[in-house]
mmCIF file of C-alpha atoms in Angstrom:
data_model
loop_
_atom_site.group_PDB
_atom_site.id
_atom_site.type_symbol
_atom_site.label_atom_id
_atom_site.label_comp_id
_atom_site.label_asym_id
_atom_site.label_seq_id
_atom_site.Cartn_x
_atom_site.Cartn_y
_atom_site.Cartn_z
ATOM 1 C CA UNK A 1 18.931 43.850 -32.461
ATOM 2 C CA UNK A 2 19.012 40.206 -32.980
ATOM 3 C CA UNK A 3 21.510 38.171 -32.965
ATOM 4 C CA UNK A 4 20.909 35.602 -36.006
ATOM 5 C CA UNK A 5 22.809 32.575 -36.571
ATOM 6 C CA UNK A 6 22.453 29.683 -38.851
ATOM 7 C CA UNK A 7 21.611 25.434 -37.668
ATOM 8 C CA UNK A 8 21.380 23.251 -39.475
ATOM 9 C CA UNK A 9 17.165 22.242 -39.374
ATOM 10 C CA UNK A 10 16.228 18.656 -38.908
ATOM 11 C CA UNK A 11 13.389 18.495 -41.396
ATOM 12 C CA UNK A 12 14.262 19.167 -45.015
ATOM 13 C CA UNK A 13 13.688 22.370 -47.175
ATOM 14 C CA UNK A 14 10.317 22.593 -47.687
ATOM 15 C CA UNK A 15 9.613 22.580 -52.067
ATOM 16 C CA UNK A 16 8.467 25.741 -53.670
ATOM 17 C CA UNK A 17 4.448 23.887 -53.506
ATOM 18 C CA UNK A 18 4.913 23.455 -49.984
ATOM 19 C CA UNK A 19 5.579 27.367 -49.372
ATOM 20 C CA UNK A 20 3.365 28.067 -51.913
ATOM 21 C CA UNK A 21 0.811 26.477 -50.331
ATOM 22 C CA UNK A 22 1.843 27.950 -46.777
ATOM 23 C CA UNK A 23 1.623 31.680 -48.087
ATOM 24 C CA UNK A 24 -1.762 30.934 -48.540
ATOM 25 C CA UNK A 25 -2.813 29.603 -45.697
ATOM 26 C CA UNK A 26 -0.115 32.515 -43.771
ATOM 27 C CA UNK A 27 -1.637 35.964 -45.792
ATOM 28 C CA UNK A 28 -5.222 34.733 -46.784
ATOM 29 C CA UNK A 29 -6.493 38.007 -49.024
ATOM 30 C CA UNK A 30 -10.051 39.142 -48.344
ATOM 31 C CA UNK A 31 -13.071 37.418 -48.982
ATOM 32 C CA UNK A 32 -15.285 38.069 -51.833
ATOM 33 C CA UNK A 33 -18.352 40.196 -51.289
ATOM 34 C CA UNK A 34 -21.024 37.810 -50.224
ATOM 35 C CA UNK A 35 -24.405 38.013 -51.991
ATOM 36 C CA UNK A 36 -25.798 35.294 -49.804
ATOM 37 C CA UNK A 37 -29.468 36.059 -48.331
ATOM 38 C CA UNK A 38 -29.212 36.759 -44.632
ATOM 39 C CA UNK A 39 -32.282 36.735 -42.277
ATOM 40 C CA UNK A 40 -34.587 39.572 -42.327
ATOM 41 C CA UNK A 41 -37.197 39.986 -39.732
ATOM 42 C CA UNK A 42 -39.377 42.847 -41.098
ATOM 43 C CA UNK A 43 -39.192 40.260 -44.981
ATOM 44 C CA UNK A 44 -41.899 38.308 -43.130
ATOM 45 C CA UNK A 45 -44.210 41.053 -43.039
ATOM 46 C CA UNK A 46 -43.885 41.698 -46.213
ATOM 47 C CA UNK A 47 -44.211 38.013 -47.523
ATOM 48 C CA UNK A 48 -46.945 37.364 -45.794
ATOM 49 C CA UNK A 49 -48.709 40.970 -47.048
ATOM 50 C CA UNK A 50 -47.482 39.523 -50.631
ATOM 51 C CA UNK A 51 -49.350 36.430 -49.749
ATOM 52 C CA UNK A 52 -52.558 37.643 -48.544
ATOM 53 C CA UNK A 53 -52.909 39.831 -51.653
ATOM 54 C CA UNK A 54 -52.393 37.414 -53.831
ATOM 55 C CA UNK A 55 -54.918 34.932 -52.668
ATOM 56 C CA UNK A 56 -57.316 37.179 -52.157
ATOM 57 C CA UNK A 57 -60.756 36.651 -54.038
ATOM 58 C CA UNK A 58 -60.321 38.661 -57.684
ATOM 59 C CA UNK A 59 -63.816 39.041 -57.636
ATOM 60 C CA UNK A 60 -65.422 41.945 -59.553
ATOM 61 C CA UNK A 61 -68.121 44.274 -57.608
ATOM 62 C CA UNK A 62 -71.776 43.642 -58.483
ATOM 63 C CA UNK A 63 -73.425 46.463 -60.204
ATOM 64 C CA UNK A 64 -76.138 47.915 -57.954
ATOM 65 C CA UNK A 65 -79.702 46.650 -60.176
ATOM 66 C CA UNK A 66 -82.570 48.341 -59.158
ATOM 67 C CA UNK B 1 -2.437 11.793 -40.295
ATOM 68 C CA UNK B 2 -2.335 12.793 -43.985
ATOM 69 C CA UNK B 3 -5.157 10.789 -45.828
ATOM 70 C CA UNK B 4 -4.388 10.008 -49.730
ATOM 71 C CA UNK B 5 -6.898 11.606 -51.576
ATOM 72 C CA UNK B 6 -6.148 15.449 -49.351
ATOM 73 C CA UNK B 7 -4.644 18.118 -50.688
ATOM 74 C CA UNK B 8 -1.519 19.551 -49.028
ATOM 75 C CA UNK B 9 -3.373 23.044 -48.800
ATOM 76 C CA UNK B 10 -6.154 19.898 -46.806
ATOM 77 C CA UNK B 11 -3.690 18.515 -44.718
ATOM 78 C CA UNK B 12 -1.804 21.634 -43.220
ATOM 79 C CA UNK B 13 -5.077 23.409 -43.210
ATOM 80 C CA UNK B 14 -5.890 20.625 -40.530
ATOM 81 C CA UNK B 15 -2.625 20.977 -38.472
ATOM 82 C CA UNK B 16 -3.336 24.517 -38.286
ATOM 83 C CA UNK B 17 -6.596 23.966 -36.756
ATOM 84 C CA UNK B 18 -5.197 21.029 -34.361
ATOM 85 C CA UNK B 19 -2.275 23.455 -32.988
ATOM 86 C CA UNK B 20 -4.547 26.822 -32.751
ATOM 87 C CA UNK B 21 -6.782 24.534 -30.680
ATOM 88 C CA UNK B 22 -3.735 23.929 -28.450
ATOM 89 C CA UNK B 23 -2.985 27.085 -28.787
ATOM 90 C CA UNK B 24 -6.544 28.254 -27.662
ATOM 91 C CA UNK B 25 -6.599 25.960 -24.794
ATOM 92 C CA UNK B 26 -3.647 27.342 -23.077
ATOM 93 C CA UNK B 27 -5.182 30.823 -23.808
ATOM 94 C CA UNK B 28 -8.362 29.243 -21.772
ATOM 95 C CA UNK B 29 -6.215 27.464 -19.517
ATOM 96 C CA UNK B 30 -7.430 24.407 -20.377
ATOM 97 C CA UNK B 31 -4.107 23.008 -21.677
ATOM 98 C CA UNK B 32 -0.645 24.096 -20.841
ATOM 99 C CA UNK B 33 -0.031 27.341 -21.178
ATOM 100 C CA UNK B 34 3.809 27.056 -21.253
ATOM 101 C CA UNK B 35 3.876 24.782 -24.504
ATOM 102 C CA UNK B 36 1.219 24.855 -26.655
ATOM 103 C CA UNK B 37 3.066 22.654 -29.360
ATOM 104 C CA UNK B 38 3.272 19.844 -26.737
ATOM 105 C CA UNK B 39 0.727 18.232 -24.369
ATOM 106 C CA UNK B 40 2.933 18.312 -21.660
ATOM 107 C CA UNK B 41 -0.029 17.248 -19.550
ATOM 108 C CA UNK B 42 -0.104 13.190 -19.274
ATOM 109 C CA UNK B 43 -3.750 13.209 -18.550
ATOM 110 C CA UNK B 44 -5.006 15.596 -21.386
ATOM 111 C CA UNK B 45 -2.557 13.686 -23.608
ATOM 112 C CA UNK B 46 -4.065 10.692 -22.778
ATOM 113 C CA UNK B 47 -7.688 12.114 -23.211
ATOM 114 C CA UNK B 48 -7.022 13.758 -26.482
ATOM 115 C CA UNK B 49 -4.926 11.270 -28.096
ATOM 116 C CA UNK B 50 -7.329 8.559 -28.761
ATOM 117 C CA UNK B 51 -10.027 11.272 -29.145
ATOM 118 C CA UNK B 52 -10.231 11.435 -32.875
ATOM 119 C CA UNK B 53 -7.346 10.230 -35.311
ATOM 120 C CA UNK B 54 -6.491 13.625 -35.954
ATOM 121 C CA UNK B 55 -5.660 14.315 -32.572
ATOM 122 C CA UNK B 56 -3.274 16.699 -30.922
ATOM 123 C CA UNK B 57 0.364 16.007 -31.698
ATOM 124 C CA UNK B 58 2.615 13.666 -29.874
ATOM 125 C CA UNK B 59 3.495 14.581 -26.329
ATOM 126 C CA UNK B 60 7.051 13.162 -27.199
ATOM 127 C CA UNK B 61 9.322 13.144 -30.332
ATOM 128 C CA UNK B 62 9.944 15.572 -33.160
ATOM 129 C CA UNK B 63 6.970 17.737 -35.290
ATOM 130 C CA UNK B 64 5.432 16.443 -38.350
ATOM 131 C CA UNK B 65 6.054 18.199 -41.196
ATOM 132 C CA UNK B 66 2.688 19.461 -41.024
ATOM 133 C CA UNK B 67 2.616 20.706 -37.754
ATOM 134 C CA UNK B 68 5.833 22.253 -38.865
ATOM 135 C CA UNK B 69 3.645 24.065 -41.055
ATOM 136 C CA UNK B 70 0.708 24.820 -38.813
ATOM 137 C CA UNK B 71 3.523 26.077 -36.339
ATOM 138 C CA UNK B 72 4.849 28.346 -39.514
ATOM 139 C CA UNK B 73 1.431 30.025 -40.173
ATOM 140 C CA UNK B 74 0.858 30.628 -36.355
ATOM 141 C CA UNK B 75 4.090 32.198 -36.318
ATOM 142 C CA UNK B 76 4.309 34.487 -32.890
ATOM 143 C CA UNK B 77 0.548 33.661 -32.399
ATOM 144 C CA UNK B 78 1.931 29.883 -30.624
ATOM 145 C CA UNK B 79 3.259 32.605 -28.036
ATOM 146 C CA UNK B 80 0.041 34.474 -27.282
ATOM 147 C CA UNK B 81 -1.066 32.365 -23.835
ATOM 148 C CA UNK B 82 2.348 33.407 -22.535
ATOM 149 C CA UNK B 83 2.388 36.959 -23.855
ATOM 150 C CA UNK B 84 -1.088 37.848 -22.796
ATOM 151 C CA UNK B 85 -0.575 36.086 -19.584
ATOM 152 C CA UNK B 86 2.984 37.929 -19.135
ATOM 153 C CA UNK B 87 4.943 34.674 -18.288
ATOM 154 C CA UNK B 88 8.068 33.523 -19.337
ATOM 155 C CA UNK B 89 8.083 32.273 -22.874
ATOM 156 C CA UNK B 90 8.176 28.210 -23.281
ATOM 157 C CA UNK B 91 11.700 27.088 -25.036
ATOM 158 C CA UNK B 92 10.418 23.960 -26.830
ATOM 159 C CA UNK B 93 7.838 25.872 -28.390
ATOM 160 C CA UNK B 94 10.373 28.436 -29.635
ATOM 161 C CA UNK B 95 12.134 25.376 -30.868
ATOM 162 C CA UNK B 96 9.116 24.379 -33.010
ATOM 163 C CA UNK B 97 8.961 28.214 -34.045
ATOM 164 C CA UNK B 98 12.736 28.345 -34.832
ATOM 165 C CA UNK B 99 12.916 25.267 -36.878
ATOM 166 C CA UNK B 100 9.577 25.888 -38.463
ATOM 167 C CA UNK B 101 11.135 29.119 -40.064
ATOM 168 C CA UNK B 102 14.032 27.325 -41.252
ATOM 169 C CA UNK B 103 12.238 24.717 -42.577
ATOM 170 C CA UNK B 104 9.663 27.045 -44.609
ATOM 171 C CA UNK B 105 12.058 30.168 -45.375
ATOM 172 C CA UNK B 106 9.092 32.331 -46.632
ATOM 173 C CA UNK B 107 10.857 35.469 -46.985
ATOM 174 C CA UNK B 108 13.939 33.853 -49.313
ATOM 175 C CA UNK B 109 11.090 32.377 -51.283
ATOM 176 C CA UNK B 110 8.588 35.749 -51.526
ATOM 177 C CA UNK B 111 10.661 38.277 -52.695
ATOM 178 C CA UNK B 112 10.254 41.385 -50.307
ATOM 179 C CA UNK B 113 11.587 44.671 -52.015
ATOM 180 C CA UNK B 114 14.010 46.066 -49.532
ATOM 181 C CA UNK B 115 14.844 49.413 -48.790
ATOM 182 C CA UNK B 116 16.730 50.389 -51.021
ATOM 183 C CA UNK B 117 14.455 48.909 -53.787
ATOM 184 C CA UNK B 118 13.340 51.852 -56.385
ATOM 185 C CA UNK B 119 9.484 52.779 -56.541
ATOM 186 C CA UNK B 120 9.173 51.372 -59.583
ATOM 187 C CA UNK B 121 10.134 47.706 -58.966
ATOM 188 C CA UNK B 122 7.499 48.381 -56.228
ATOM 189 C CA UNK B 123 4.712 49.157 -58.301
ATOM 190 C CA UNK B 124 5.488 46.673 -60.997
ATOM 191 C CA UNK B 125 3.834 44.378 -58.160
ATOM 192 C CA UNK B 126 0.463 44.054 -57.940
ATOM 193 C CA UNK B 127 -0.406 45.566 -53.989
ATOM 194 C CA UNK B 128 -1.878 42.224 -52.657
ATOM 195 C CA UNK B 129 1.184 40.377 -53.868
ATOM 196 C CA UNK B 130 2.998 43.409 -52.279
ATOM 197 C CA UNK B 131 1.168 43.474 -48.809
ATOM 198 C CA UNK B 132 1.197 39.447 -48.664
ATOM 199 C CA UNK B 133 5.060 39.357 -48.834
ATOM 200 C CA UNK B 134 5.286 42.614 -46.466
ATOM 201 C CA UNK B 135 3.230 40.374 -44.296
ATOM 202 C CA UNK B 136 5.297 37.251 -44.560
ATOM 203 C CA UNK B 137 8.432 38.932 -43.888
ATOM 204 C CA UNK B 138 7.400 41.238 -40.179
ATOM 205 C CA UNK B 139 5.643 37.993 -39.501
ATOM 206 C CA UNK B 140 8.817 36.349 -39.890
ATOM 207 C CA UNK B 141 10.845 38.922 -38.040
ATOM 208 C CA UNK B 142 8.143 39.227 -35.267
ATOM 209 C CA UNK B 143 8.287 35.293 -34.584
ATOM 210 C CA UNK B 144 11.919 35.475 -34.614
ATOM 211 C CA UNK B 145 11.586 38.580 -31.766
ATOM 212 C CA UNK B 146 10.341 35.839 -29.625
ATOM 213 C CA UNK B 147 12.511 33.326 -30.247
ATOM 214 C CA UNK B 148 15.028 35.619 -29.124
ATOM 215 C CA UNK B 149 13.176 36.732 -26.679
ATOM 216 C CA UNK B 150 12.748 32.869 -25.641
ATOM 217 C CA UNK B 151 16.780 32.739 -24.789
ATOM 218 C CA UNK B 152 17.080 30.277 -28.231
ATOM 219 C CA UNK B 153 18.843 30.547 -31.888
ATOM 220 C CA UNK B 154 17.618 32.730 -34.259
ATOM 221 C CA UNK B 155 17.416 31.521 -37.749
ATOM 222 C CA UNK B 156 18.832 33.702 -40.689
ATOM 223 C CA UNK B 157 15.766 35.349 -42.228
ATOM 224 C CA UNK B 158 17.581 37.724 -45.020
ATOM 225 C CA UNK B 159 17.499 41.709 -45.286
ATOM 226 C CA UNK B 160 15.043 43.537 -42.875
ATOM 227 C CA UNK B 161 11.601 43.871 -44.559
ATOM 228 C CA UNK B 162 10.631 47.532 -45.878
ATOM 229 C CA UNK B 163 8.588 49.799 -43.770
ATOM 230 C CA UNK B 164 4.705 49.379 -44.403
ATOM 231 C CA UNK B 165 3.258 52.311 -45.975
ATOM 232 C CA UNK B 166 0.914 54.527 -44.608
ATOM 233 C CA UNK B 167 -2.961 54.528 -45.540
ATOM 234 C CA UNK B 168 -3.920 57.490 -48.077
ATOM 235 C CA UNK B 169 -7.569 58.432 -48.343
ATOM 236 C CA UNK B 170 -8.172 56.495 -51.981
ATOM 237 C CA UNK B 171 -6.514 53.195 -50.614
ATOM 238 C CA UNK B 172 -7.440 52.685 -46.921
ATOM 239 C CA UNK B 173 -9.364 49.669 -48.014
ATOM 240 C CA UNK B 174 -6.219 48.130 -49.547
ATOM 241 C CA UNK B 175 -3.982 49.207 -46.299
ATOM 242 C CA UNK B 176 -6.512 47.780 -43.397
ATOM 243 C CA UNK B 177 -6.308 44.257 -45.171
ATOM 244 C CA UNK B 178 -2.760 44.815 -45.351
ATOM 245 C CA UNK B 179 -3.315 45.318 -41.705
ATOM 246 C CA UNK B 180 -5.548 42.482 -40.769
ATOM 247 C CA UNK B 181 -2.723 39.758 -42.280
ATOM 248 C CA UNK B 182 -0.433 41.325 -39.840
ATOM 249 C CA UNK B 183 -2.745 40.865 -37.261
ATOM 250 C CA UNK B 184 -0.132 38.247 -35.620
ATOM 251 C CA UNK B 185 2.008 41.181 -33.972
ATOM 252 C CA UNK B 186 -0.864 42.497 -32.029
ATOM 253 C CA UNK B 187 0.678 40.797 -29.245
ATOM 254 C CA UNK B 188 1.888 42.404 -25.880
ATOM 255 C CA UNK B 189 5.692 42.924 -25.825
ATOM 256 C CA UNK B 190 5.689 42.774 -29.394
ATOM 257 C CA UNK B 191 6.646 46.117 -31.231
ATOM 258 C CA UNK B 192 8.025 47.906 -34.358
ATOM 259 C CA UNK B 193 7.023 50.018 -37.592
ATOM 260 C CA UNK B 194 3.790 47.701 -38.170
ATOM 261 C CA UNK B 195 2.518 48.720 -34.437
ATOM 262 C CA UNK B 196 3.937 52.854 -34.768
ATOM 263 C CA UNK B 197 1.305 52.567 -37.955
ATOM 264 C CA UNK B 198 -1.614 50.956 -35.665
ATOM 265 C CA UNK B 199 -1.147 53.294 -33.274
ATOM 266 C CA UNK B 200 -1.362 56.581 -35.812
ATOM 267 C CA UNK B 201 -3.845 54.866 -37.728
ATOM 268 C CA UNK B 202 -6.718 53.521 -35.282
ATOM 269 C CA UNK B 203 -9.045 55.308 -36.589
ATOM 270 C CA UNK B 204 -8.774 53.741 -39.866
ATOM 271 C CA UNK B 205 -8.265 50.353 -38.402
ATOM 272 C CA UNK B 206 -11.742 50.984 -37.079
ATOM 273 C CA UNK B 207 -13.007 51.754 -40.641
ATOM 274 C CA UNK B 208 -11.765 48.888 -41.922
ATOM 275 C CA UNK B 209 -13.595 46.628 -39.202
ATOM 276 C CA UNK B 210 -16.837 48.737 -40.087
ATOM 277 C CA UNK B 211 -15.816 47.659 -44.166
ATOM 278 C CA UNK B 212 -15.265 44.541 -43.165
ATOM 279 C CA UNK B 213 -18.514 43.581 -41.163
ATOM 280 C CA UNK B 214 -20.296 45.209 -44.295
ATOM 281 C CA UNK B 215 -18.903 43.191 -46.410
ATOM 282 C CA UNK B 216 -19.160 39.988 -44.466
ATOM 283 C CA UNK B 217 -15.919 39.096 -44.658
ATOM 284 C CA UNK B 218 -15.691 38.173 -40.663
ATOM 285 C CA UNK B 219 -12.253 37.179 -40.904
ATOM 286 C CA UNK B 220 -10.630 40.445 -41.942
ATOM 287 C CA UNK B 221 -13.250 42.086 -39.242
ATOM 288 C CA UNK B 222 -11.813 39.829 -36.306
ATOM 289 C CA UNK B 223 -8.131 40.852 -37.265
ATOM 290 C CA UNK B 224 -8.427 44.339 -37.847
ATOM 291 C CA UNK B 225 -10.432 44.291 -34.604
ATOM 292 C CA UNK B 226 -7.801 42.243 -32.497
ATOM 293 C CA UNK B 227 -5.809 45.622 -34.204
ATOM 294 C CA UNK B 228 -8.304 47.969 -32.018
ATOM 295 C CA UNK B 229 -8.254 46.176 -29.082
ATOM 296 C CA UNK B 230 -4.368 45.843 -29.130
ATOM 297 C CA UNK B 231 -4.057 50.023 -29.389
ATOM 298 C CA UNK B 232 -6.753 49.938 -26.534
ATOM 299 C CA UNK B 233 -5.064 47.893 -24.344
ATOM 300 C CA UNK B 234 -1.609 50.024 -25.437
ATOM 301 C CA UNK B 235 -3.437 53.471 -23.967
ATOM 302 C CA UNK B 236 -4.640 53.861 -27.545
ATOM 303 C CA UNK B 237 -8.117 55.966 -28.080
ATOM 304 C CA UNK B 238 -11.102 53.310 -28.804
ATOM 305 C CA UNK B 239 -12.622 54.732 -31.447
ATOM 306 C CA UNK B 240 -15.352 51.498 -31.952
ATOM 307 C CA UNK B 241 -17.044 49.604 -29.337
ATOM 308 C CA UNK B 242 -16.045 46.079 -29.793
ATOM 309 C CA UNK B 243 -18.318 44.372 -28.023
ATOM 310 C CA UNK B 244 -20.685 44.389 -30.550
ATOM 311 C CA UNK B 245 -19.124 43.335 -33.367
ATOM 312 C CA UNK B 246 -17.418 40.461 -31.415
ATOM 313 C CA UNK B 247 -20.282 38.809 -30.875
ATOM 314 C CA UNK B 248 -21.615 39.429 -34.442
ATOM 315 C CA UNK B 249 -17.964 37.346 -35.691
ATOM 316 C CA UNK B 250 -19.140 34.990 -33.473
ATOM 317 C CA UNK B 251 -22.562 34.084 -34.240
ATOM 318 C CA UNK B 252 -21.981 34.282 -38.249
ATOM 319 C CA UNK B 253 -18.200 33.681 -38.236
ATOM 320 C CA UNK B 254 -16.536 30.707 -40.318
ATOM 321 C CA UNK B 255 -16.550 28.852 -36.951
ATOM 322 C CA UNK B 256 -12.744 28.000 -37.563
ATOM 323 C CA UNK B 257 -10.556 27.167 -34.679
ATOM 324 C CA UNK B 258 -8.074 30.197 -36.242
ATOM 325 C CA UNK B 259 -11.291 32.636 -35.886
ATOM 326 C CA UNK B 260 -11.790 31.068 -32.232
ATOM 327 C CA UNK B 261 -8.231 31.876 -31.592
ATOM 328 C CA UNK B 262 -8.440 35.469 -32.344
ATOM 329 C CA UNK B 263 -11.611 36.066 -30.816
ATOM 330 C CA UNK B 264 -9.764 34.981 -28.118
ATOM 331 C CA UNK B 265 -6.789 37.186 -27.969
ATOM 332 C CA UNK B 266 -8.451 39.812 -29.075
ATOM 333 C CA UNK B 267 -11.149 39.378 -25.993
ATOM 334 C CA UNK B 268 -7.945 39.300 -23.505
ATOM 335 C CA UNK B 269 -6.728 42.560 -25.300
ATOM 336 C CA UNK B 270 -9.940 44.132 -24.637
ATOM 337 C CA UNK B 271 -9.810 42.872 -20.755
ATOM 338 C CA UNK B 272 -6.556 43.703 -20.519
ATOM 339 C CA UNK B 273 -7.217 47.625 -21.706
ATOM 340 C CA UNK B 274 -10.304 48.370 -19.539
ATOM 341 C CA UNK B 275 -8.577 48.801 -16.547
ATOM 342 C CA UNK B 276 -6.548 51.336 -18.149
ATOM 343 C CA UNK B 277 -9.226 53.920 -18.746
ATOM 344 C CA UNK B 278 -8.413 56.385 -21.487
ATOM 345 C CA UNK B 279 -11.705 55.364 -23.459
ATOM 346 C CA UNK B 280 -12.752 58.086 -25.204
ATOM 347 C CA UNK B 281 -15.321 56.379 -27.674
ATOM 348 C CA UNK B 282 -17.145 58.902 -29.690
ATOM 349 C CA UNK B 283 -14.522 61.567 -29.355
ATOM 350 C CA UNK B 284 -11.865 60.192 -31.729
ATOM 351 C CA UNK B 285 -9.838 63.785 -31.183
ATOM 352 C CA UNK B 286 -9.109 63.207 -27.792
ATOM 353 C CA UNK B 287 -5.834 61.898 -27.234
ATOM 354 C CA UNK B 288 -5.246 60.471 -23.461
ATOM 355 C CA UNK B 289 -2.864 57.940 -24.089
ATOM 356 C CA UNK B 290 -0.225 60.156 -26.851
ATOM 357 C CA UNK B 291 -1.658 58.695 -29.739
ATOM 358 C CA UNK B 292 -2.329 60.898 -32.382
ATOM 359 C CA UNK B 293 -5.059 58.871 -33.193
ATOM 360 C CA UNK B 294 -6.344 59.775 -37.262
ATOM 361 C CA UNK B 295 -7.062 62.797 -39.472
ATOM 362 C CA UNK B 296 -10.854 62.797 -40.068
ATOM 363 C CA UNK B 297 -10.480 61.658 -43.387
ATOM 364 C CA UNK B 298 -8.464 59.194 -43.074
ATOM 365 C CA UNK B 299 -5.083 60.901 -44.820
ATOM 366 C CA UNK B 300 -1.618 59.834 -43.966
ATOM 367 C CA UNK B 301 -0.067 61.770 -41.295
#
């Protein structure tokens, strides 16, 4: 059990901004789920498979002429 | 040094950061681990003073009322060196601690339903509003535990908070952040409802680090895992290997000075429950150390 007692503090009473402000920065809630990109190894495969594709010659197959 | 065009949320978000470095440093032993809101050191004082003009605080003369209120939101965290280190704990900094809660009386000013409040006036609260003013108020009590503890006056903090609740299946999520802002008591020689709850509920302490890293919300993770290591170190079952997911926090983490500080303590938990034995990772129904550990799914006991 403690044993409370009552002094007089030096600094003033903090204003209802200044503990409003400190029970934010006491009980922070949870972040927000993040949607931010985050590094992917096997995405560079796949970029550069993307990439190849893409600049690839379109060009159609000559029909056989006899 | 407050500049004119910060915030107040700016400038005691600063202070914070200047005493959990101190803080941090006596947990390293690279300050003084009897008084972590004084450089007591004339040498590091020296060094650190005319470092940058936000340096460390004074090594003489009262608190600014910032560090006041970086001392306030450390609450029994300014103790940790000490605790973790089993020494004796350092008067002036239970001075700080002491006069810090009677300069900021959070629990007067966040109404914290008391025991006899009805379950009604509970739930007219929304349950972060709920479980930030549960927080405030054991944080409260557990820095003023240590005050005591410290041989010094306790200031008046009100009517004994109410007991946390336990986690039910649907709102485990809501319970382990509950958890993770009352990640201050997961001290040695600290001990009470809040750590009764850790120690019956590890198992979803250690889903609510796996939530959290998922997520990405590395703050929550390090708390709730300073949680783990804390019921390790206690003779708890470890029902998550920490390792890990430490070093994840700290490659991605916010990089804060906070986050350093309970990487810290949490990484002396961990050292300080190896020893122990009573590991029993992967076999969460084992139960070496008397815990009772969790039901599998995570339902109140």
């Amino acid at each position: 059990m403690l044993a409370q007692t009552t002094r007089t503090t030096r600094a003033p009473l903090a204003t209802q901004a200044e503990i409003d402000t400190l029970g934010t920065l006491i009980t922070e809630d949870e972040a927000a789920v993040s949607d931010a990109p985050t590094y992917q190894p096997e995405a560079a495969g796949l970029l550069l498979l993307l990439g190849l594709l893409l600049l690839s010659p379109q060009k159609q197959p000559k029909e056989k002429t006899r | 040094m407050p500049f004119a065009d910060t915030t107040l949320r700016d400038e005691y978000a600063a202070a914070v950061e200047r005493v959990a470095g101190r803080v941090l440093d006596a947990l390293r032993g690279a300050g003084d681990p009897a008084a972590p809101t004084r450089r007591s050191a004339p040498d590091a004082a020296a060094r650190l003073a005319h470092a940058t003009p936000e340096g460390p605080l004074p090594a003489e003369g009262p608190l600014s009322r910032a560090e006041l209120a970086a001392v306030r939101v450390l609450g029994p965290d300014l103790f940790a060196a000490q605790l973790l280190a089993g020494q004796r704990l350092d008067g002036p900094t239970a001075d700080a601690a002491a006069e810090a809660l009677g300069t900021f009386p959070m629990s007067a000013a966040s109404p914290v339903p008391d025991a006899t409040a009805t379950a009604t006036a509970t739930a007219a609260a929304s349950p972060a509003a709920t479980g930030a003013a549960l927080a405030n108020a054991w944080r409260d009590r557990a820095t003023a535990q240590l005050v005591a503890l410290a041989g010094r006056p306790v200031p008046a903090l009100g009517p004994d908070p109410v007991r946390p609740q336990e986690p039910t299946p649907r709102d485990w999520p809501r319970w382990s952040v509950d958890m993770a802002r009352l990640s201050a008591l997961a001290l040695p020689r600290l001990d009470g409802p809040v750590h009764e709850l850790a120690r019956r509920h590890s198992l979803t302490l250690a889903r609510g680090v796996t939530r959290s890293m998922l997520r990405r919300d590395y703050r929550t993770a390090a708390r709730l895992a300073r949680w783990l290591a804390w019921n390790e170190a206690d003779g708890g079952p470890a029902h998550l290997d920490l390792g890990p997911v430490l070093d994840r926090i700290r490659a991605v983490g916010d990089g804060s000075t906070r986050m350093w500080l309970e990487l810290a303590i949490t990484e002396q938990l961990s050292s300080a429950g190896e020893p122990s034995g009573g590991r029993t990772t992967g076999n969460p129904g084992a139960n070496p150390g008397g815990h009772s550990g969790d039901s599998p799914d995570g339902a109140a006991a």
